[in-house]
JSON list of C-alpha atoms in Angstrom, two decimals:
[
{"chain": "A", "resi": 81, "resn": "UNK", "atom": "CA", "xyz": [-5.67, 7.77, 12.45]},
{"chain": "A", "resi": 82, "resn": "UNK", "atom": "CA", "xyz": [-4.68, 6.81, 8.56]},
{"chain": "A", "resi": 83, "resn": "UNK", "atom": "CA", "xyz": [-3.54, 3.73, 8.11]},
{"chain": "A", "resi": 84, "resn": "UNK", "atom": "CA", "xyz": [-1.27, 2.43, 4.51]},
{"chain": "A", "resi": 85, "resn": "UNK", "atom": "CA", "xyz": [-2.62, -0.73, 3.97]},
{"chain": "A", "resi": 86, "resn": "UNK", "atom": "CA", "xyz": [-3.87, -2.89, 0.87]},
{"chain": "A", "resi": 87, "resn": "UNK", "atom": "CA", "xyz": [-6.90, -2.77, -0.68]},
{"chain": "A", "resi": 88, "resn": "UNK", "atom": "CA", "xyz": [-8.68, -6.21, -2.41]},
{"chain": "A", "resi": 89, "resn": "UNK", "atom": "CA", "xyz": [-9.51, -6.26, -5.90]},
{"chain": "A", "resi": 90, "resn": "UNK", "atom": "CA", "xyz": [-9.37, -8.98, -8.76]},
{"chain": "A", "resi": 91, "resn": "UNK", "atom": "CA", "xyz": [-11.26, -12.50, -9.41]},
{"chain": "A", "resi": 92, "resn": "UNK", "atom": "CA", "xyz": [-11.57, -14.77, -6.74]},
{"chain": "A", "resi": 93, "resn": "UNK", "atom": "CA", "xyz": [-8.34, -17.18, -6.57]},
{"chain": "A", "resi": 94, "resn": "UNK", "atom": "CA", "xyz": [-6.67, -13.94, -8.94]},
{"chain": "A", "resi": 95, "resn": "UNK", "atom": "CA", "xyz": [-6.64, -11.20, -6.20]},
{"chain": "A", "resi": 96, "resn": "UNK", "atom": "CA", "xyz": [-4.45, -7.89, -6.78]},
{"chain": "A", "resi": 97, "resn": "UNK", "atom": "CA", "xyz": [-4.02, -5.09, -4.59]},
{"chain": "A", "resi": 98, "resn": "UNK", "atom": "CA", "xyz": [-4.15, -1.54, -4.35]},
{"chain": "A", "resi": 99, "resn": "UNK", "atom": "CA", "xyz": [-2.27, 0.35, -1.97]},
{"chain": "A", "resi": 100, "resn": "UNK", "atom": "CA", "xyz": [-4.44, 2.93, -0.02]},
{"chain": "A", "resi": 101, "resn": "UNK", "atom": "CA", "xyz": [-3.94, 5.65, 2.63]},
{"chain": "A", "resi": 102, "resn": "UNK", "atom": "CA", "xyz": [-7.30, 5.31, 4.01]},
{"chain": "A", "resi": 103, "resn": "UNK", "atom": "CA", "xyz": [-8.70, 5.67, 8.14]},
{"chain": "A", "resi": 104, "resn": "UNK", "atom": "CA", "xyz": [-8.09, 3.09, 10.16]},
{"chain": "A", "resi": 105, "resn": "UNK", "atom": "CA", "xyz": [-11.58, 2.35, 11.15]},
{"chain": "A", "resi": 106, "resn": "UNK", "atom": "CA", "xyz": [-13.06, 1.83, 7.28]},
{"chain": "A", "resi": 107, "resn": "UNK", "atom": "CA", "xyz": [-13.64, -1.50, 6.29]},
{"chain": "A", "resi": 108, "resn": "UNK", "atom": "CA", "xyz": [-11.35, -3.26, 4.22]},
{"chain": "A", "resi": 109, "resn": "UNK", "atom": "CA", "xyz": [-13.14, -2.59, 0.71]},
{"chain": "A", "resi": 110, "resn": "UNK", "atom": "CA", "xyz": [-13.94, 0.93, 2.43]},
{"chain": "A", "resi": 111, "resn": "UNK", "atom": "CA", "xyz": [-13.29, 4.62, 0.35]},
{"chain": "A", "resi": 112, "resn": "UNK", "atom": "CA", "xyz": [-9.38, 5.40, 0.90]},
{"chain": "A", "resi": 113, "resn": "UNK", "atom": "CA", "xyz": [-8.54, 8.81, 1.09]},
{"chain": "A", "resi": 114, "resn": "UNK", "atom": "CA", "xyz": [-6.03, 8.16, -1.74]},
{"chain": "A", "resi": 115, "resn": "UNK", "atom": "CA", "xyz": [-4.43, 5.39, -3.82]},
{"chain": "A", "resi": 116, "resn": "UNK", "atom": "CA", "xyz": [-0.30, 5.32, -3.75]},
{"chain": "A", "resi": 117, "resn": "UNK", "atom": "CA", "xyz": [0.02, 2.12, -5.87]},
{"chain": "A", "resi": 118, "resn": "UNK", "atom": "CA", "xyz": [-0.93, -1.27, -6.43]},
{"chain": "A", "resi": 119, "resn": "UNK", "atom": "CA", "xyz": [0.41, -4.77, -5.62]},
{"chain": "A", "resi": 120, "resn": "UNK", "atom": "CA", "xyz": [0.27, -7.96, -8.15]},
{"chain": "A", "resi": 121, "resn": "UNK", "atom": "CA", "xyz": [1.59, -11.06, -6.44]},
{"chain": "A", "resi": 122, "resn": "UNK", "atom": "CA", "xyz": [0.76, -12.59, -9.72]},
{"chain": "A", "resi": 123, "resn": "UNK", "atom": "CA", "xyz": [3.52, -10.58, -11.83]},
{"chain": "A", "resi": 124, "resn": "UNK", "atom": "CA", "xyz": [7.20, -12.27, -12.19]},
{"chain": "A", "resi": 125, "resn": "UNK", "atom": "CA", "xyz": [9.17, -8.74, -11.93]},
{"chain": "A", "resi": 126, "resn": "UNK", "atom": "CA", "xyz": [7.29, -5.50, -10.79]},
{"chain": "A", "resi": 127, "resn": "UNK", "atom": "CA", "xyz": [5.02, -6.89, -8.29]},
{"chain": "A", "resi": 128, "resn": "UNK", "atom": "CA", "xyz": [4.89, -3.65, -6.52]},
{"chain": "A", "resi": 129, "resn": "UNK", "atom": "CA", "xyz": [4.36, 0.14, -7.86]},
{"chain": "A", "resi": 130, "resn": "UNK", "atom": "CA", "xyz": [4.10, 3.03, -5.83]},
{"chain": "A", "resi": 131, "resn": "UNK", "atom": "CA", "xyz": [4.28, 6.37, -5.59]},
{"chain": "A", "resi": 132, "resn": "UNK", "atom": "CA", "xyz": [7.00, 7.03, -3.19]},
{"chain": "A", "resi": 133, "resn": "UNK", "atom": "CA", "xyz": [6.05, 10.51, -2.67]},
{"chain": "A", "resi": 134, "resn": "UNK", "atom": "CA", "xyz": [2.89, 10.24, -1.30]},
{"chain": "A", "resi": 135, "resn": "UNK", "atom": "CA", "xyz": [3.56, 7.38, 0.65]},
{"chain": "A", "resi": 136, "resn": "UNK", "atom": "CA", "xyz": [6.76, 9.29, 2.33]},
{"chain": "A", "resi": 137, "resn": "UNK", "atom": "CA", "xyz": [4.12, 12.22, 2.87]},
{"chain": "A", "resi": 138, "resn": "UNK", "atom": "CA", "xyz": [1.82, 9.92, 4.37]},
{"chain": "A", "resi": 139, "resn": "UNK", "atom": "CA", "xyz": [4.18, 8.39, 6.78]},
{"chain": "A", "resi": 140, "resn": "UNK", "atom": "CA", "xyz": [5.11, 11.96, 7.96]},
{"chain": "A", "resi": 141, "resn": "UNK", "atom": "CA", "xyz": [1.94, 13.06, 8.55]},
{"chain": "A", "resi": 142, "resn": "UNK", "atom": "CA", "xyz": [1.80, 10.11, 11.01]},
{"chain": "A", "resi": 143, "resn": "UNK", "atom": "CA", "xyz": [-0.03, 7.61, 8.64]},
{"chain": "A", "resi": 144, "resn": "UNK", "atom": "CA", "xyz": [1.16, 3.86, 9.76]},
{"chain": "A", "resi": 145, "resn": "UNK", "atom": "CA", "xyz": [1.75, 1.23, 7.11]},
{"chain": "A", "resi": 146, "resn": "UNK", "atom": "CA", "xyz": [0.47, -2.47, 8.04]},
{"chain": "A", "resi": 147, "resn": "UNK", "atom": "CA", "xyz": [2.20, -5.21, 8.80]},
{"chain": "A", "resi": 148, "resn": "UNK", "atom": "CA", "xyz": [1.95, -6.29, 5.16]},
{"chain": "A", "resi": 149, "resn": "UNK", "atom": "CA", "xyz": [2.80, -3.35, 3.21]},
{"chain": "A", "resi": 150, "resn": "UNK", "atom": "CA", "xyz": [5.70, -2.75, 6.13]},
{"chain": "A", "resi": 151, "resn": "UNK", "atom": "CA", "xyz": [7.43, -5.71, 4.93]},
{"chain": "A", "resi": 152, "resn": "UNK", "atom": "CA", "xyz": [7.33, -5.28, 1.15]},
{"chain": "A", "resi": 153, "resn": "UNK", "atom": "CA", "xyz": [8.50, -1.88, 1.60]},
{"chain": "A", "resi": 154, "resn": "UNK", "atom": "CA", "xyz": [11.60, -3.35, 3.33]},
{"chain": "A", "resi": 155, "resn": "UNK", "atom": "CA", "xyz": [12.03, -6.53, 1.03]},
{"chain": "A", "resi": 156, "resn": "UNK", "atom": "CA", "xyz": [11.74, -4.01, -2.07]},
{"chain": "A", "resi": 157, "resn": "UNK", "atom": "CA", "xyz": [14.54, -1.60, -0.42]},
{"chain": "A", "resi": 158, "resn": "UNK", "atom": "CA", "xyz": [11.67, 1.44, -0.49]},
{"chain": "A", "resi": 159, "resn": "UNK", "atom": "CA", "xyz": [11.42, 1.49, 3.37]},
{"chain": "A", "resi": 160, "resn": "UNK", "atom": "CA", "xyz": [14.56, 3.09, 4.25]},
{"chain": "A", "resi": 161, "resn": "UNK", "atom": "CA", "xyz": [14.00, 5.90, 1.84]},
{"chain": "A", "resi": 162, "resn": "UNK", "atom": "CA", "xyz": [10.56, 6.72, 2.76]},
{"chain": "A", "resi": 163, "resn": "UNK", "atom": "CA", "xyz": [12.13, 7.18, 6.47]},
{"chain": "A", "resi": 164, "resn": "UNK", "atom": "CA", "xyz": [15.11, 8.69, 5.74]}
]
């Protein structure tokens, strides 16, 4: 089962994300199957950049997103497109 979840990267105490369609049993600094974005909690405006796309193709091939990514795809108003 693929899973869209976030992927660590960064300094410690400066962490940024990318966001990965990868199988749900690899570990969390694991090879994803692909990258669909990146998060920066760090940035004022633009904290999260995806590729909408993929992650919508993702989804409907049965891929679920974690709790996490779940809601910043609602909060940034990208959730209800990818599922429409």
């Amino acid at each position: 089962m693929v899973r869209i979840r976030f992927q660590r990267e960064g300094k410690p105490g400066q962490a940024h994300y990318r966001l990965v369609a990868v199988d749900r049993a690899a570990k969390r600094d694991g090879r994803p199957i692909e990258s669909l974005g990146y998060y920066n909690p760090r940035l004022e405006k633009d904290k999260l950049t995806m590729n909408e796309e993929r992650v919508k193709y993702w989804h409907g091939k049965g891929a679920l997103p974690s709790e996490t990514v779940k809601n910043l795809l609602i909060a940034s108003g990208a959730w209800k497109r990818i599922t429409a």
